[in-house]
CSV table of C-alpha atoms in Angstrom, one decimal:
chain,number,residue,atom,x,y,z
A,1,MET,CA,150.1,110.8,124.9
A,2,SER,CA,148.6,107.9,123.0
A,3,ASP,CA,148.9,107.9,119.2
A,4,ILE,CA,145.9,105.7,118.9
A,5,VAL,CA,142.8,107.3,117.3
A,6,SER,CA,139.5,105.6,117.8
A,7,LEU,CA,137.6,104.5,114.7
A,8,SER,CA,134.5,106.4,115.8
A,9,ALA,CA,136.5,109.6,116.1
A,10,ALA,CA,138.0,109.1,112.7
A,11,ARG,CA,134.6,108.6,111.2
A,12,LYS,CA,133.4,111.8,112.7
A,13,THR,CA,136.2,113.9,111.2
A,14,ALA,CA,136.1,112.2,107.8
A,15,THR,CA,134.6,114.1,104.9
A,16,PRO,CA,131.1,112.7,104.4
A,17,LYS,CA,130.0,111.4,101.0
A,18,MET,CA,126.8,112.8,99.6
A,19,ARG,CA,124.8,110.4,97.4
A,20,ILE,CA,122.9,112.5,94.9
A,21,GLY,CA,120.1,111.2,92.6
A,22,LEU,CA,119.0,112.7,89.3
A,23,LEU,CA,117.2,111.8,86.1
A,24,HIS,CA,118.1,112.1,82.4
A,25,LEU,CA,117.2,115.8,82.2
A,26,THR,CA,119.0,118.8,81.0
A,27,ASP,CA,118.2,120.8,84.1
A,28,GLY,CA,120.2,118.3,86.2
A,29,ALA,CA,123.3,119.8,84.5
A,30,PRO,CA,124.6,121.7,87.6
A,31,ALA,CA,124.9,118.6,89.7
A,32,MET,CA,126.6,116.7,86.8
A,33,VAL,CA,129.0,119.6,86.1
A,34,ALA,CA,129.8,120.0,89.8
A,35,HIS,CA,130.7,116.3,90.0
A,36,GLU,CA,132.5,115.8,86.7
A,37,PHE,CA,134.3,119.1,86.5
A,38,GLY,CA,135.5,119.0,90.1
A,39,PHE,CA,133.5,121.7,91.8
A,40,PHE,CA,132.3,119.4,94.6
A,41,ALA,CA,135.9,118.1,95.1
A,42,GLU,CA,137.4,121.6,95.2
A,43,GLU,CA,134.9,122.6,97.8
A,44,GLY,CA,135.9,119.5,99.9
A,45,ILE,CA,132.9,117.2,99.5
A,46,GLU,CA,132.9,113.7,98.0
A,47,THR,CA,129.9,113.0,95.9
A,48,GLU,CA,128.4,110.0,94.1
A,49,LEU,CA,125.8,110.4,91.4
A,50,PHE,CA,122.9,108.0,90.8
A,51,VAL,CA,121.1,108.4,87.5
A,52,GLU,CA,117.7,106.9,88.0
A,53,PRO,CA,115.0,105.9,85.4
A,54,SER,CA,112.1,107.7,87.0
A,55,TRP,CA,110.9,110.1,89.7
A,56,ALA,CA,109.3,107.2,91.5
A,57,ASN,CA,112.8,105.7,92.0
A,58,ILE,CA,114.1,109.1,93.2
A,59,ALA,CA,111.2,109.4,95.7
A,60,ASP,CA,111.6,105.8,97.0
A,61,LYS,CA,115.4,106.1,97.5
A,62,LEU,CA,115.1,109.4,99.3
A,63,ALA,CA,112.2,108.0,101.5
A,64,PHE,CA,114.2,104.9,102.5
A,65,GLY,CA,117.6,106.7,102.9
A,66,PHE,CA,119.4,105.2,99.9
A,67,LEU,CA,120.0,108.8,98.6
A,68,ASP,CA,121.2,111.8,100.7
A,69,ALA,CA,120.0,114.3,98.2
A,70,ALA,CA,118.5,114.7,94.7
A,71,VAL,CA,117.7,117.1,91.9
A,72,VAL,CA,113.9,116.9,92.2
A,73,VAL,CA,110.6,118.4,91.0
A,74,PRO,CA,109.6,120.4,94.1
A,75,PRO,CA,106.1,118.8,94.5
A,76,LEU,CA,107.8,115.5,94.9
A,77,ALA,CA,109.8,116.7,97.8
A,78,PHE,CA,106.6,117.7,99.5
A,79,ALA,CA,105.1,114.3,98.8
A,80,VAL,CA,108.1,112.5,100.4
A,81,GLN,CA,108.0,114.9,103.3
A,82,MET,CA,104.3,114.0,103.9
A,83,GLY,CA,104.8,110.3,103.4
A,84,LEU,CA,102.8,110.1,100.2
A,85,ARG,CA,105.7,108.1,98.7
A,86,GLY,CA,106.4,105.5,101.3
A,87,PRO,CA,107.6,106.3,104.8
A,88,VAL,CA,107.8,109.9,106.0
A,89,GLN,CA,111.2,111.3,105.2
A,90,PRO,CA,111.7,115.0,106.2
A,91,LEU,CA,113.4,116.9,103.3
A,92,LEU,CA,114.9,120.4,103.0
A,93,ILE,CA,115.2,122.4,99.8
A,94,PRO,CA,118.1,124.8,100.4
A,95,SER,CA,118.5,125.7,96.7
A,96,ALA,CA,116.7,125.8,93.5
A,97,ILE,CA,118.4,124.3,90.4
A,98,SER,CA,116.7,125.7,87.3
A,99,SER,CA,113.9,127.5,85.7
A,100,ARG,CA,112.2,127.0,82.3
A,101,GLY,CA,112.9,124.1,79.9
A,102,SER,CA,109.8,121.9,80.0
A,103,THR,CA,107.7,121.4,76.9
A,104,ILE,CA,104.2,120.4,76.0
A,105,THR,CA,104.7,118.1,73.0
A,106,LEU,CA,102.0,116.5,70.9
A,107,ASN,CA,102.0,113.8,68.2
A,108,ASN,CA,102.1,115.2,64.7
A,109,ALA,CA,98.4,114.6,64.0
A,110,LEU,CA,97.1,116.3,67.2
A,111,ALA,CA,99.6,119.1,66.8
A,112,GLN,CA,98.4,119.7,63.2
A,113,GLN,CA,94.8,119.7,64.2
A,114,THR,CA,95.5,122.2,67.0
A,115,GLN,CA,97.5,124.5,64.8
A,116,GLU,CA,94.9,124.4,62.0
A,117,ARG,CA,92.0,125.1,64.5
A,118,ALA,CA,94.0,128.0,66.0
A,119,ALA,CA,94.5,129.5,62.6
A,120,ARG,CA,91.0,128.9,61.3
A,121,ASP,CA,89.1,130.2,64.4
A,122,ASN,CA,91.7,132.8,65.5
A,123,LEU,CA,92.2,130.9,68.8
A,124,SER,CA,95.2,130.7,71.2
A,125,THR,CA,97.1,127.4,71.2
A,126,VAL,CA,95.4,126.2,74.4
A,127,GLU,CA,92.0,127.3,73.2
A,128,ALA,CA,92.5,125.4,70.0
A,129,LEU,CA,93.7,122.3,71.8
A,130,ALA,CA,90.7,122.5,74.1
A,131,ALA,CA,88.4,122.5,71.1
A,132,VAL,CA,90.1,119.5,69.6
A,133,LEU,CA,90.1,117.6,72.9
A,134,ARG,CA,86.4,118.2,73.5
A,135,ALA,CA,85.6,116.7,70.2
A,136,ARG,CA,87.9,113.8,70.8
A,137,PRO,CA,89.4,113.2,74.3
A,138,ALA,CA,93.0,112.0,74.4
A,139,THR,CA,95.6,110.8,76.9
A,140,LEU,CA,98.6,113.0,77.7
A,141,GLY,CA,101.7,112.0,79.6
A,142,ILE,CA,103.1,113.6,82.7
A,143,VAL,CA,106.3,112.5,84.4
A,144,HIS,CA,104.8,112.0,87.9
A,145,ALA,CA,101.6,112.8,89.8
A,146,TYR,CA,103.7,115.0,92.1
A,147,SER,CA,105.5,117.0,89.5
A,148,THR,CA,105.7,120.6,88.2
A,149,HIS,CA,104.7,119.1,84.8
A,150,ASN,CA,101.4,117.8,86.2
A,151,LEU,CA,100.6,121.2,87.8
A,152,TYR,CA,101.7,123.3,84.9
A,153,LEU,CA,99.8,121.2,82.4
A,154,ARG,CA,96.6,121.2,84.5
A,155,TYR,CA,96.9,125.0,85.1
A,156,TRP,CA,97.3,125.7,81.3
A,157,LEU,CA,94.5,123.4,80.3
A,158,ALA,CA,92.2,124.8,82.9
A,159,THR,CA,92.5,128.3,81.4
A,160,ALA,CA,90.6,126.9,78.4
A,161,GLY,CA,88.1,125.0,80.5
A,162,ILE,CA,89.7,121.5,80.0
A,163,GLU,CA,88.9,119.1,82.8
A,164,VAL,CA,91.2,116.2,83.6
A,165,GLY,CA,89.1,113.0,83.6
A,166,ARG,CA,86.5,114.4,81.2
A,167,ASP,CA,88.3,116.0,78.2
A,168,VAL,CA,91.7,114.5,78.8
A,169,LYS,CA,93.3,111.6,80.7
A,170,LEU,CA,96.8,111.9,82.3
A,171,MET,CA,99.2,109.0,82.3
A,172,VAL,CA,102.5,108.9,84.2
A,173,VAL,CA,105.4,108.3,81.9
A,174,PRO,CA,109.1,108.6,83.0
A,175,PRO,CA,110.8,111.5,81.1
A,176,ALA,CA,113.2,109.3,79.2
A,177,ARG,CA,110.3,107.0,78.0
A,178,ALA,CA,108.1,109.9,76.9
A,179,VAL,CA,109.1,109.8,73.2
A,180,GLU,CA,108.7,106.0,73.2
A,181,ALA,CA,105.2,106.4,74.7
A,182,LEU,CA,104.4,109.0,72.0
A,183,THR,CA,105.6,106.9,69.1
A,184,SER,CA,103.8,103.8,70.4
A,185,GLY,CA,100.5,105.6,70.7
A,186,HIS,CA,100.2,105.1,74.4
A,187,VAL,CA,99.9,108.9,74.8
A,188,ALA,CA,98.9,111.6,72.3
A,189,GLY,CA,101.3,114.1,73.9
A,190,PHE,CA,103.4,114.8,77.0
A,191,CYS,CA,104.7,117.4,79.3
A,192,ALA,CA,108.3,116.7,80.2
A,193,GLY,CA,111.6,118.4,80.9
A,194,ALA,CA,114.3,118.9,78.3
A,195,PRO,CA,115.6,117.4,76.1
A,196,TRP,CA,112.7,115.1,75.4
A,197,GLY,CA,110.6,117.5,73.4
A,198,GLU,CA,113.6,118.1,71.1
A,199,VAL,CA,114.2,114.4,70.9
A,200,ALA,CA,110.6,113.9,69.8
A,201,ARG,CA,111.0,116.6,67.2
A,202,ARG,CA,114.3,115.1,65.8
A,203,ALA,CA,112.7,111.7,65.7
A,204,GLY,CA,109.8,113.1,63.7
A,205,ALA,CA,107.4,111.9,66.4
A,206,GLY,CA,106.0,115.1,67.7
A,207,VAL,CA,105.8,118.9,67.8
A,208,THR,CA,106.2,121.2,70.8
A,209,ILE,CA,103.2,123.5,71.0
A,210,ALA,CA,104.0,125.2,74.3
A,211,THR,CA,106.5,125.3,77.1
A,212,SER,CA,106.5,125.8,80.8
A,213,HIS,CA,107.7,129.4,80.1
A,214,ASP,CA,104.4,129.9,78.2
A,215,VAL,CA,102.4,128.8,81.3
A,216,TRP,CA,104.4,130.8,83.8
A,217,ALA,CA,107.1,133.1,82.5
A,218,ASN,CA,110.5,131.8,83.8
A,219,ALA,CA,108.7,129.0,85.6
A,220,PRO,CA,110.6,127.4,88.4
A,221,GLU,CA,111.6,123.8,87.6
A,222,LYS,CA,114.0,121.6,89.5
A,223,ALA,CA,115.3,122.1,93.1
A,224,PHE,CA,118.0,120.5,95.3
A,225,ALA,CA,116.4,118.4,98.0
A,226,VAL,CA,118.4,117.0,101.0
A,227,ARG,CA,117.3,114.6,103.7
A,228,GLU,CA,116.9,116.7,106.9
A,229,LEU,CA,118.8,114.2,109.0
A,230,TRP,CA,121.8,114.3,106.7
A,231,ALA,CA,121.8,118.1,106.7
A,232,GLU,CA,121.7,118.2,110.5
A,233,GLU,CA,124.5,115.7,110.8
A,234,ASN,CA,126.7,117.4,108.1
A,235,PRO,CA,126.0,121.2,108.2
A,236,GLN,CA,129.4,122.2,106.9
A,237,ALA,CA,129.3,119.6,104.1
A,238,LEU,CA,125.9,120.9,103.1
A,239,THR,CA,127.3,124.5,102.8
A,240,THR,CA,130.2,123.3,100.7
A,241,ALA,CA,127.8,121.3,98.5
A,242,LEU,CA,125.7,124.4,97.9
A,243,ARG,CA,128.8,126.5,97.1
A,244,ALA,CA,129.8,123.9,94.5
A,245,LEU,CA,126.3,123.9,93.0
A,246,LEU,CA,126.2,127.7,92.8
A,247,ARG,CA,129.6,127.7,91.0
A,248,ALA,CA,128.3,125.0,88.6
A,249,ALA,CA,125.0,126.9,88.0
A,250,LYS,CA,127.0,130.0,87.0
A,251,PHE,CA,129.1,127.9,84.7
A,252,CYS,CA,126.0,126.2,83.1
A,253,ASP,CA,124.3,129.6,82.5
A,254,ALA,CA,127.2,130.9,80.4
A,255,PRO,CA,126.4,130.3,76.7
A,256,GLU,CA,130.1,129.8,75.9
A,257,ASN,CA,130.1,126.7,78.0
A,258,ALA,CA,127.0,125.1,76.4
A,259,SER,CA,129.0,122.8,74.0
A,260,TYR,CA,131.0,121.4,76.9
A,261,ILE,CA,127.9,120.7,79.0
A,262,ALA,CA,126.1,119.1,76.1
A,263,ALA,CA,129.1,116.9,75.4
A,264,LEU,CA,129.2,115.8,79.1
A,265,LEU,CA,125.5,115.1,79.3
A,266,SER,CA,125.5,113.1,76.0
A,267,ARG,CA,127.8,110.5,77.5
A,268,ARG,CA,126.4,107.0,77.9
A,269,ARG,CA,126.4,107.3,81.7
A,270,TYR,CA,124.0,110.2,81.5
A,271,PHE,CA,121.8,110.6,78.4
A,272,ALA,CA,123.5,108.5,75.6
A,273,LEU,CA,122.1,111.0,73.1
A,274,ASP,CA,123.3,113.2,70.3
A,275,SER,CA,124.7,116.3,72.0
A,276,HIS,CA,122.9,118.6,69.6
A,277,ALA,CA,119.5,117.4,71.1
A,278,ILE,CA,120.7,118.5,74.5
A,279,LEU,CA,122.4,121.7,73.2
A,280,ALA,CA,119.0,123.0,72.1
A,281,SER,CA,117.8,123.4,75.7
A,282,LEU,CA,120.9,125.0,77.1
A,283,PRO,CA,121.3,128.8,77.3
A,284,SER,CA,121.3,130.4,73.8
A,285,GLY,CA,120.1,127.1,72.3
A,286,ALA,CA,117.4,126.5,69.8
A,287,MET,CA,114.7,126.7,72.4
A,288,GLY,CA,115.5,130.4,72.8
A,289,ASP,CA,113.5,132.1,75.6
A,290,SER,CA,112.2,128.7,76.7
A,291,ALA,CA,115.6,127.2,77.3
A,292,CYS,CA,116.8,126.2,80.8
A,293,VAL,CA,118.1,128.9,83.1
A,294,PHE,CA,120.5,127.9,85.9
A,295,TYR,CA,121.7,131.1,87.6
A,296,ARG,CA,120.6,134.5,86.4
A,297,GLY,CA,117.5,136.1,87.8
A,298,ALA,CA,117.9,134.4,91.2
A,299,ALA,CA,117.2,131.1,89.5
A,300,THR,CA,119.0,129.2,92.3
A,301,PHE,CA,117.1,131.0,95.2
A,302,PRO,CA,114.6,128.7,97.0
A,303,TRP,CA,111.7,131.1,97.0
A,304,ARG,CA,109.1,130.1,99.6
A,305,SER,CA,106.5,131.7,97.5
A,306,HIS,CA,107.3,129.1,94.8
A,307,GLY,CA,106.9,126.4,97.3
A,308,LEU,CA,103.5,127.7,98.5
A,309,TRP,CA,102.3,128.1,94.9
A,310,PHE,CA,103.1,124.4,94.2
A,311,LEU,CA,101.3,123.3,97.4
A,312,ASN,CA,98.3,125.5,96.7
A,313,GLU,CA,98.0,123.9,93.2
A,314,MET,CA,98.4,120.4,94.7
A,315,ARG,CA,95.5,121.3,97.1
A,316,ARG,CA,93.5,122.7,94.2
A,317,TRP,CA,93.7,119.5,92.2
A,318,GLY,CA,93.1,117.2,95.2
A,319,LEU,CA,96.6,115.8,95.4
A,320,ILE,CA,97.1,116.4,99.1
A,321,ASP,CA,95.1,116.4,102.3
A,322,PRO,CA,93.3,119.8,102.2
A,323,THR,CA,93.8,120.2,106.0
A,324,VAL,CA,97.6,120.4,105.6
A,325,ASP,CA,98.9,123.8,106.8
A,326,LEU,CA,100.5,124.9,103.5
A,327,ARG,CA,102.5,127.9,104.9
A,328,ASP,CA,103.9,125.8,107.8
A,329,LEU,CA,104.9,123.0,105.4
A,330,THR,CA,106.5,125.5,103.0
A,331,THR,CA,108.5,127.1,105.7
A,332,ARG,CA,109.8,123.7,107.0
A,333,VAL,CA,110.9,122.5,103.5
A,334,TYR,CA,112.1,125.6,101.7
A,335,ARG,CA,115.2,126.9,103.5
A,336,PRO,CA,116.5,130.2,102.1
A,337,ASP,CA,118.5,130.6,105.3
A,338,LEU,CA,120.7,127.7,104.3
A,339,TYR,CA,121.1,129.2,100.9
A,340,ARG,CA,122.2,132.5,102.3
A,341,ALA,CA,124.8,130.8,104.5
A,342,ALA,CA,126.5,129.4,101.5
A,343,ALA,CA,126.0,132.3,99.0
A,344,GLN,CA,127.1,135.1,101.4
A,345,THR,CA,130.6,133.4,101.6
A,346,MET,CA,130.8,133.9,97.8
A,347,ASP,CA,129.8,137.5,97.7
A,348,ILE,CA,126.7,136.6,95.5
A,349,PRO,CA,123.7,138.9,95.6
A,350,VAL,CA,121.0,137.3,97.7
A,351,PRO,CA,117.3,138.4,98.0
A,352,THR,CA,116.6,140.0,101.3
A,353,VAL,CA,113.0,138.5,101.4
A,354,ASP,CA,111.8,134.9,101.3
A,355,TRP,CA,108.4,135.5,99.7
A,356,LYS,CA,107.2,137.6,96.8
A,357,ASN,CA,104.1,138.0,94.7
A,358,GLU,CA,104.3,135.7,91.7
A,359,GLY,CA,103.0,136.7,88.3
A,360,ALA,CA,103.1,140.5,89.0
A,361,HIS,CA,105.7,141.4,86.4
A,362,ASP,CA,105.3,141.2,82.6
A,363,LYS,CA,108.8,142.7,82.0
A,364,PRO,CA,112.2,142.6,83.7
A,365,TRP,CA,112.4,144.3,87.1
A,366,MET,CA,114.9,144.9,89.9
A,367,LEU,CA,114.7,143.1,93.3
A,368,GLU,CA,116.2,144.4,96.5
A,369,ALA,CA,119.1,142.1,97.5
A,370,ALA,CA,122.4,142.2,99.3
A,371,PRO,CA,125.1,143.3,98.6
A,372,GLU,CA,123.4,144.7,95.5
A,373,ALA,CA,120.1,144.6,93.7
A,374,LEU,CA,119.2,141.7,91.4
A,375,ALA,CA,117.9,141.9,87.8
A,376,MET,CA,114.8,139.7,87.7
A,377,PRO,CA,112.9,138.4,84.7
A,378,ALA,CA,109.2,138.6,83.9
A,379,ASP,CA,107.1,136.1,85.8
A,380,ARG,CA,103.6,136.6,84.4
A,381,PHE,CA,101.1,133.7,84.3
A,382,CYS,CA,99.4,132.8,81.1
A,383,ASP,CA,96.0,133.9,82.5
A,384,GLY,CA,97.3,137.1,84.1
A,385,THR,CA,96.7,135.9,87.6
A,386,VAL,CA,98.9,137.4,90.4
A,387,PHE,CA,99.6,134.9,93.2
A,388,GLU,CA,99.8,136.7,96.6
A,389,PRO,CA,101.1,134.3,99.3
A,390,GLU,CA,99.6,136.3,102.2
A,391,LYS,CA,96.1,135.7,100.7
A,392,VAL,CA,96.4,131.9,100.5
A,393,PRO,CA,94.3,130.2,103.3
A,394,PRO,CA,96.7,127.9,105.3
A,395,THR,CA,94.1,125.0,105.1
A,396,GLY,CA,91.4,124.1,102.7
A,397,ASP,CA,88.0,122.3,102.7
A,398,PRO,CA,88.3,119.0,104.6
A,399,THR,CA,85.5,117.5,102.5
A,400,ALA,CA,87.4,118.0,99.2
A,401,LYS,CA,87.9,114.8,97.2
A,402,SER,CA,91.2,113.4,95.9
A,403,ALA,CA,91.9,113.7,92.2
A,404,LEU,CA,94.5,110.9,92.0
A,405,HIS,CA,91.9,108.5,90.7
A,406,LYS,CA,91.8,110.6,87.5
A,407,PHE,CA,95.2,109.5,86.4
């Protein structure tokens, strides 16, 4: 028998490398921890992390195949899937990464005006901000048109009757440049992920007046997106990567590990920031109930109802073609079956359903799961709306106009 092994055969049996993109954001911690603390390696997958300056970079590198996976804002995954960011690149979301953690931060003057108006007229924060903006329109920063931040900010402002393009203008600002944009006066405030609201506070540049948790209790934030082709070519590697991320998520959610995580993220390679600014947004940090959640309450499960909510809001604001079948697209991108394949090998409780009503709980509740029930957190929306997936029309009005010109 010949001892010669063909090069092509060797390549097929070699462990594939996964190139993962992420930004300077606290909720990317599970990917950084899995890479730096050896969880990926222990599970048998080689990884290379690429810290990018903006969501536009992440989208382009996924679209053109320079990244195999990324920690993303879910609306961006849909945009890449639909070819709204370059060529069409089918993506899968087999796992969520985090919930909570984003802030709505205003410059000191606008924050003071808002707080004074709220106290004087007995208004909620958003009502007070709306009154100030109607008198003097301003520009607020969002991290990308196809981001959770854009959708949450629009949703929150709309509850007080604020219309983008009339009362407020939105400007895209990469998260790591948000504080700079605030101090320079290019924006009067921003909605961005942690730790940038805390960085603004420490710099004396701004005040956080609300968080994503105030808009949607325990709001879903980042997800893990993988190019469909890579996933199909490397199914076992994908399962091992998900196992590593689940282990890292559990590690990141433990308050006793927060100082280690903050120290890791503060390194020059990642944030190059004082670790205390990062620590505030980790579990049991200064952000309290608005701090990032990585594991508990099924924070890692890729709920299809979350995906449908994002798409429905994207359609509401004219960010996608209204004729797109939202339920079909959600089902193709959000893949809880892949999550279950990884989680069930770890004896982790997994929800037995893929969809649920969102906003129906104003206090903790129990969810049916296997092998045991899961304790779930409140998920109420700021306006009391309950999102029922089965009532969402699959397609919308084909004559609806795009809102992208309002940025």
